Structure formats: structure tokens, C-alpha cells
JSON list of C-alpha atoms in Angstrom, two decimals:
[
{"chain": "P", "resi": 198, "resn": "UNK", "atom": "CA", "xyz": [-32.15, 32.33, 1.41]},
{"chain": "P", "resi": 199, "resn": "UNK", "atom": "CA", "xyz": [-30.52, 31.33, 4.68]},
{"chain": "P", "resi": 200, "resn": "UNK", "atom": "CA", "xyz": [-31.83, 31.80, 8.19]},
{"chain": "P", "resi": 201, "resn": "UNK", "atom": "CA", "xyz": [-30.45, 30.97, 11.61]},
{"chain": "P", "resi": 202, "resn": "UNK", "atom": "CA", "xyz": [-33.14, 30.62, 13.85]},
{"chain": "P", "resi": 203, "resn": "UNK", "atom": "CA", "xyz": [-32.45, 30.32, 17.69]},
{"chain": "P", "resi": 204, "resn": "UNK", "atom": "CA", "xyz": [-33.93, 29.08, 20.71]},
{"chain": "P", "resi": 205, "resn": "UNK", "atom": "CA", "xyz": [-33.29, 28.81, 24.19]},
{"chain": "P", "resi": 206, "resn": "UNK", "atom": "CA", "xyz": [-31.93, 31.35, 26.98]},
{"chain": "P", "resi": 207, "resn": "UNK", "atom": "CA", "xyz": [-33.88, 33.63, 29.57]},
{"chain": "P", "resi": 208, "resn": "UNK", "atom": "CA", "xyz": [-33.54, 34.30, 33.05]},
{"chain": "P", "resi": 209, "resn": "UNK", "atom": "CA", "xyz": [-31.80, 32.18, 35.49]},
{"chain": "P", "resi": 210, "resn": "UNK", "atom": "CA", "xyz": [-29.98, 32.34, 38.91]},
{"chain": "P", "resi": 211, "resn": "UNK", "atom": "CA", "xyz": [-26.14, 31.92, 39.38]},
{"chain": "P", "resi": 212, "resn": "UNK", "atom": "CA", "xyz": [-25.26, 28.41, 39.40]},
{"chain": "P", "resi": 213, "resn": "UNK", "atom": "CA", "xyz": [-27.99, 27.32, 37.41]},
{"chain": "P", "resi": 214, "resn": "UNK", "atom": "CA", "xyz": [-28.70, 25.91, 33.90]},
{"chain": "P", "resi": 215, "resn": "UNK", "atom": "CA", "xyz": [-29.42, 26.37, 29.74]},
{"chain": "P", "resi": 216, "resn": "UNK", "atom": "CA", "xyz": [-29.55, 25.29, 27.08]},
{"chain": "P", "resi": 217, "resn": "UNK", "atom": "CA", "xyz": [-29.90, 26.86, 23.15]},
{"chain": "P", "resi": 218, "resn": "UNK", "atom": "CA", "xyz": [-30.67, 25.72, 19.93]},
{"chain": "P", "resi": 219, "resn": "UNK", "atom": "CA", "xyz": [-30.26, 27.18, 16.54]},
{"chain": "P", "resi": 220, "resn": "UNK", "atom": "CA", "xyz": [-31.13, 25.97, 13.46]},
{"chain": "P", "resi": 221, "resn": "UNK", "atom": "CA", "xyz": [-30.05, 26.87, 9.86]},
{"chain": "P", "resi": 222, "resn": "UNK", "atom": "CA", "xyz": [-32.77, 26.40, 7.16]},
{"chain": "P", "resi": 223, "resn": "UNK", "atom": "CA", "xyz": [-33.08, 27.81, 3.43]},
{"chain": "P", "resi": 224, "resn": "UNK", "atom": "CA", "xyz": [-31.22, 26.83, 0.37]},
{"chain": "P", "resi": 225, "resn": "UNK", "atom": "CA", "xyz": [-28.20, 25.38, 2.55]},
{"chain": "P", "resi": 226, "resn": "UNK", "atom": "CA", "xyz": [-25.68, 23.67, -0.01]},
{"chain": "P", "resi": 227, "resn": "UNK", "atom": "CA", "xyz": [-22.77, 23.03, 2.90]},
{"chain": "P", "resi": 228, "resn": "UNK", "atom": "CA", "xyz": [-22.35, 23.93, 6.24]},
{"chain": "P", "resi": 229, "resn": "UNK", "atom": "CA", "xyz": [-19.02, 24.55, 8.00]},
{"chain": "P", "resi": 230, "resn": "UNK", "atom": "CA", "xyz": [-18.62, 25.57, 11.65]},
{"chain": "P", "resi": 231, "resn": "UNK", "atom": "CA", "xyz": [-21.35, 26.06, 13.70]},
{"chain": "P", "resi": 232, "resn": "UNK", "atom": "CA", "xyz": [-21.59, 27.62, 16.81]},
{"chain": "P", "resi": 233, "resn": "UNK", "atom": "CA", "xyz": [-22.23, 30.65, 19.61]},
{"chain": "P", "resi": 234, "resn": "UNK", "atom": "CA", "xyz": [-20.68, 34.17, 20.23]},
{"chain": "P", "resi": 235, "resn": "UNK", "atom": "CA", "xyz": [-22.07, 36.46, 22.64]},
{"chain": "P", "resi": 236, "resn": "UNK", "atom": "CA", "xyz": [-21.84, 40.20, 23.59]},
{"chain": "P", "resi": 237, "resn": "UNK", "atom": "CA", "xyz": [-22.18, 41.38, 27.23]},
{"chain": "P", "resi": 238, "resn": "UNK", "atom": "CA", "xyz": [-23.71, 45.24, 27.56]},
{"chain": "P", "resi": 239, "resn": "UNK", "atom": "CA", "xyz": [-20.39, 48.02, 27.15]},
{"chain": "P", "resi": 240, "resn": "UNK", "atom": "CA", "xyz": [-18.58, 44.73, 25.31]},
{"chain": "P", "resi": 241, "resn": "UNK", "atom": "CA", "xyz": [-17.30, 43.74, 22.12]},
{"chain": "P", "resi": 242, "resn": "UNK", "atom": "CA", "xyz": [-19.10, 40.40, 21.17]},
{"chain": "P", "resi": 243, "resn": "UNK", "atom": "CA", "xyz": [-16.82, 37.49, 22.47]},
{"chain": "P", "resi": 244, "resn": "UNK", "atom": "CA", "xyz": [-16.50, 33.66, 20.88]},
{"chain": "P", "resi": 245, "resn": "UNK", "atom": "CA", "xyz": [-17.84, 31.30, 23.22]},
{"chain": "P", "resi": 246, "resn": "UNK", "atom": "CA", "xyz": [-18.08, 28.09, 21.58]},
{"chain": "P", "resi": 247, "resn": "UNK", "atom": "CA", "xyz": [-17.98, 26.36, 18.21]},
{"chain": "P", "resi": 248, "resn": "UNK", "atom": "CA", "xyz": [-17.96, 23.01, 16.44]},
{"chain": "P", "resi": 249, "resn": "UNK", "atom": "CA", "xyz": [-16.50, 22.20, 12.78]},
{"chain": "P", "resi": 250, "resn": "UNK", "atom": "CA", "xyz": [-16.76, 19.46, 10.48]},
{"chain": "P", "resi": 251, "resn": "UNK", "atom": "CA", "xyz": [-15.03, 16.06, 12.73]},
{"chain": "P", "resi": 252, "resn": "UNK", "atom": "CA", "xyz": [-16.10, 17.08, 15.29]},
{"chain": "P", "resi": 253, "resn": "UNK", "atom": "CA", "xyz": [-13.80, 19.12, 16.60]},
{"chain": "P", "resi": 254, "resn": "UNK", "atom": "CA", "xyz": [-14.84, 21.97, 19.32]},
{"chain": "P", "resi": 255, "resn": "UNK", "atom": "CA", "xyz": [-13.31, 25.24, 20.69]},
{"chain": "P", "resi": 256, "resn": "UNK", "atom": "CA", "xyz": [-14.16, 27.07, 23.74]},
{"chain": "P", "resi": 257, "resn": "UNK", "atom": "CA", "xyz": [-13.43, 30.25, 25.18]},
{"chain": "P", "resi": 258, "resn": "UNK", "atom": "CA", "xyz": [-11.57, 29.84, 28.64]},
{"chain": "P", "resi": 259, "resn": "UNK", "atom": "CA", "xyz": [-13.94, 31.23, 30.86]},
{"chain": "P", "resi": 260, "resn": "UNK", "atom": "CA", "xyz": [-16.45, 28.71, 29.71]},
{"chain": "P", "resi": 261, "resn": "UNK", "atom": "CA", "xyz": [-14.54, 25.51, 29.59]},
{"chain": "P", "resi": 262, "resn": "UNK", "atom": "CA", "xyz": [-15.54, 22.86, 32.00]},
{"chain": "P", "resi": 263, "resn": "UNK", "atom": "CA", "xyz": [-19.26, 24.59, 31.92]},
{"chain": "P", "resi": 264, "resn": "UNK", "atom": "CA", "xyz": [-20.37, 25.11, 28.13]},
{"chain": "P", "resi": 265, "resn": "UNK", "atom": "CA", "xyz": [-20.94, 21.85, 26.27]},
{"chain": "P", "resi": 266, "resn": "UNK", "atom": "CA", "xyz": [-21.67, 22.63, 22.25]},
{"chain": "P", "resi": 267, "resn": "UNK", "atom": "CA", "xyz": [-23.02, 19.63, 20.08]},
{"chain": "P", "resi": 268, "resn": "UNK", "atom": "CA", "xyz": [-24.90, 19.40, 16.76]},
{"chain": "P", "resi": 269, "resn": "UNK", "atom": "CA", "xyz": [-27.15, 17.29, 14.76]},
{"chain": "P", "resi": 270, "resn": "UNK", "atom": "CA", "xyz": [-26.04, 17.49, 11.22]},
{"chain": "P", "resi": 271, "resn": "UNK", "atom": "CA", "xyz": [-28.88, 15.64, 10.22]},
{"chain": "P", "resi": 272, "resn": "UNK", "atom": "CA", "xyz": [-31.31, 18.64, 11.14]},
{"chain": "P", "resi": 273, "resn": "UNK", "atom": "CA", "xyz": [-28.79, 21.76, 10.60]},
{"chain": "P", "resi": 274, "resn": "UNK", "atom": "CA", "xyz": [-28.63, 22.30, 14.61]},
{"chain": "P", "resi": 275, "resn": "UNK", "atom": "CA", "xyz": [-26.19, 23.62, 17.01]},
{"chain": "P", "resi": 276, "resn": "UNK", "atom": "CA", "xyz": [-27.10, 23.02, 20.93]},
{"chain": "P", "resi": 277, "resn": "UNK", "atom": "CA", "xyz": [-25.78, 24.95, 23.69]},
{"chain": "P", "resi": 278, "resn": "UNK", "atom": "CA", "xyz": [-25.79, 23.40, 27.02]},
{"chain": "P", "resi": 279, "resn": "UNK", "atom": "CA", "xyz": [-24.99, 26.31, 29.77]},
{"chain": "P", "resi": 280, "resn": "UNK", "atom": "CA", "xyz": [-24.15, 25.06, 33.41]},
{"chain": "P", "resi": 281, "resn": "UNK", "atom": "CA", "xyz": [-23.01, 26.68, 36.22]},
{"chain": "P", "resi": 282, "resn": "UNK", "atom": "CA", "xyz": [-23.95, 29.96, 35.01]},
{"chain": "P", "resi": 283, "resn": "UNK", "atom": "CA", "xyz": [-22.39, 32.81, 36.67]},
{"chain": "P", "resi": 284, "resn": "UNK", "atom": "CA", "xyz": [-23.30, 36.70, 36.26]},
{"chain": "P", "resi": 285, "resn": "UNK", "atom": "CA", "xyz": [-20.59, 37.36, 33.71]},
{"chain": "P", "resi": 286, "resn": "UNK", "atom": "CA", "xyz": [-22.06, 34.72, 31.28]},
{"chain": "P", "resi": 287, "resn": "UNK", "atom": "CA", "xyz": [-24.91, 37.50, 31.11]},
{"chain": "P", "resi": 288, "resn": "UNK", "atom": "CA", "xyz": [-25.20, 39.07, 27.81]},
{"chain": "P", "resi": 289, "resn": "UNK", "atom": "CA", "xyz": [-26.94, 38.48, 24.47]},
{"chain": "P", "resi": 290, "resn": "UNK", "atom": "CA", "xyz": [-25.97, 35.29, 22.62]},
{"chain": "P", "resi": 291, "resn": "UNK", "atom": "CA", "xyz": [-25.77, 34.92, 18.54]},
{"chain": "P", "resi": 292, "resn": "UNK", "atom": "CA", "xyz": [-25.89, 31.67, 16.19]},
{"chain": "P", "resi": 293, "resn": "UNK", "atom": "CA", "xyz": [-23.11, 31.64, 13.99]},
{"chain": "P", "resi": 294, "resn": "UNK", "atom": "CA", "xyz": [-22.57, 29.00, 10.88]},
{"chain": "P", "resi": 295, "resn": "UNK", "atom": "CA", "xyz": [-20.29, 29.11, 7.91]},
{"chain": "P", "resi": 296, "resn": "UNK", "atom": "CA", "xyz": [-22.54, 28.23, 5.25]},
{"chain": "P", "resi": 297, "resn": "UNK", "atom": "CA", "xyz": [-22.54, 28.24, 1.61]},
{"chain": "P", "resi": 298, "resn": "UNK", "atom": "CA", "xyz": [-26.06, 29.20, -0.04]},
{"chain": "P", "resi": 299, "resn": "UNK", "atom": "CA", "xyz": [-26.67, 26.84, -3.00]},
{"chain": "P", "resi": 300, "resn": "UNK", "atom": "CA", "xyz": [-28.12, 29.90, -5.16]},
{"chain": "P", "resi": 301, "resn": "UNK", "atom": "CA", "xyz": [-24.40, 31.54, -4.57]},
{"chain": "P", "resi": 302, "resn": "UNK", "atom": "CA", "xyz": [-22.13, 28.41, -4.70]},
{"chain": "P", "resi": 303, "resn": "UNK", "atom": "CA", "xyz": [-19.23, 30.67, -6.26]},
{"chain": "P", "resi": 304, "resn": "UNK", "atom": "CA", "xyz": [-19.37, 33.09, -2.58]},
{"chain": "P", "resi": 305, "resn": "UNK", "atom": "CA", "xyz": [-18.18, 29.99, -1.04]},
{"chain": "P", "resi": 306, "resn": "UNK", "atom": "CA", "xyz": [-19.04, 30.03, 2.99]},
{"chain": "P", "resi": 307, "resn": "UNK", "atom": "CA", "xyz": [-20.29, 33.01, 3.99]},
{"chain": "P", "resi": 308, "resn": "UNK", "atom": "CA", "xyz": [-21.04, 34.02, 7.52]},
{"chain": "P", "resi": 309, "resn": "UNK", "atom": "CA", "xyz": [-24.91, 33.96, 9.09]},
{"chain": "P", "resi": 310, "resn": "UNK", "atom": "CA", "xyz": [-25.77, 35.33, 12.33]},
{"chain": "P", "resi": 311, "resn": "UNK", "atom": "CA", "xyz": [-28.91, 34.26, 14.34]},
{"chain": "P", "resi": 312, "resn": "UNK", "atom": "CA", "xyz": [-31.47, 37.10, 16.23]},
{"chain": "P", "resi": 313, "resn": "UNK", "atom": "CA", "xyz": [-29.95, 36.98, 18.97]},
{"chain": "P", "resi": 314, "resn": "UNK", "atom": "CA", "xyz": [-31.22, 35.30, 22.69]},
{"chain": "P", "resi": 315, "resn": "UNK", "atom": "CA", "xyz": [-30.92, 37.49, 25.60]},
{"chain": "P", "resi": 316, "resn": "UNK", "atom": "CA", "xyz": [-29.15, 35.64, 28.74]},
{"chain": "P", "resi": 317, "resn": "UNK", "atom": "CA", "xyz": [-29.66, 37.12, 32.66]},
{"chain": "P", "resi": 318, "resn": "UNK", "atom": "CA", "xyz": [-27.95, 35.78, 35.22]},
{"chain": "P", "resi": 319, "resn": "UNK", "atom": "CA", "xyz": [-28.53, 36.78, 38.47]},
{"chain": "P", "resi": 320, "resn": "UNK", "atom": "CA", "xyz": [-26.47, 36.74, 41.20]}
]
């Protein structure tokens, strides 16, 4: 079994600063990209940030020049460093990781989702 466990987020006023960790765990044969998605209240859930294999990262627009993702491959974990947070960055943020389960090698990567970290921003 798999698990993506995050930490991180909370309350915080515009302009300031977070940062998230999540961590995959559980019979982990492979892991591909790695990284954040979020979903602000009356929205469809957004990408905001991911790394793959080489380290090669993506961000979404709005959070260029503010988001900075990085990961530890030695301990399965995705950061997410957060600065100059605005009120739109409010919403509720969710781990993502292509993975591929060692007791289902033949699935190939599969997609697991963390519990979800609430974000506030206030203005």
C-alpha cells in the first residue's frame, strides 16, 4: 500500500510565507513526478507545481517567481516553499506522485493523492 502523507499550510497574511511537505511511504517500487495541485472553494482543482525525474519543474503562471518545489529522493519527499502569498493562493492543496506500487508492478504508475492541507490567506 501507498500513502501520501502531507504537511505544512495554515493561516497566514498576504505577503507572507509556507512551506509543505509530503511524503510517499508503502511498498513504493518507482516514483515519477511529484508534486502539488490545489482547489480554491467554487473551483476546479488547478496544477500548481511539479517536479519529474532530472529535475525538471513546471509551474502554473500565477505562481512563478513565488512557488519554489524541490524533493529529496532519498526520503520520497516533495517540499513546497510558498512566498508572497496573496488571497487567491487560498484554497486546499493536494500531494500528487506518479508511483508504481511494487505489489502491482504490471499497473505501471498510477496516480496518489495526499489528504489534503487547507491554505488561508488573508488579505
Amino acid at each position: 500500500q501507498v500513502q501520501l502523507v502531507e504537511s505544512g499550510g495554515g493561516l497566514v497574511q498576504s505577503g507572507g510565507s509556507l512551506r509543505f511537505s509530503c511524503t510517499a511511504s508503502g511498498t513504493i517500487s518507482r516514483i515519477n513526478a511529484m508534486g502539488w495541485y490545489r482547489q480554491a472553494p467554487g473551483k476546479q482543482r488547478e496544477s500548481v507545481a511539479f517536479s519529474s525525474t532530472g529535475e525538471i519543474t513546471n509551474y502554473a503562471d500565477c505562481v512563478k517567481g513565488r512557488f519554489t518545489i524541490s524533493r529529496d529522493y532519498a526520503k520520497n519527499t516533495v517540499y513546497l516553499q510558498m512566498n508572497s502569498l496573496a488571497p487567491e493562493d487560498t484554497g486546499v492543496y493536494y500531494c500528487n506522485a506518479a508511483i508504481i506500487d511494487w505489489n502491482f508492478v504490471a499497473r505501471g504508475f498510477r496516480d496518489y493523492w495526499g489528504q489534503g492541507t487547507q491554505v488561508t490567506v488573508s488579505s
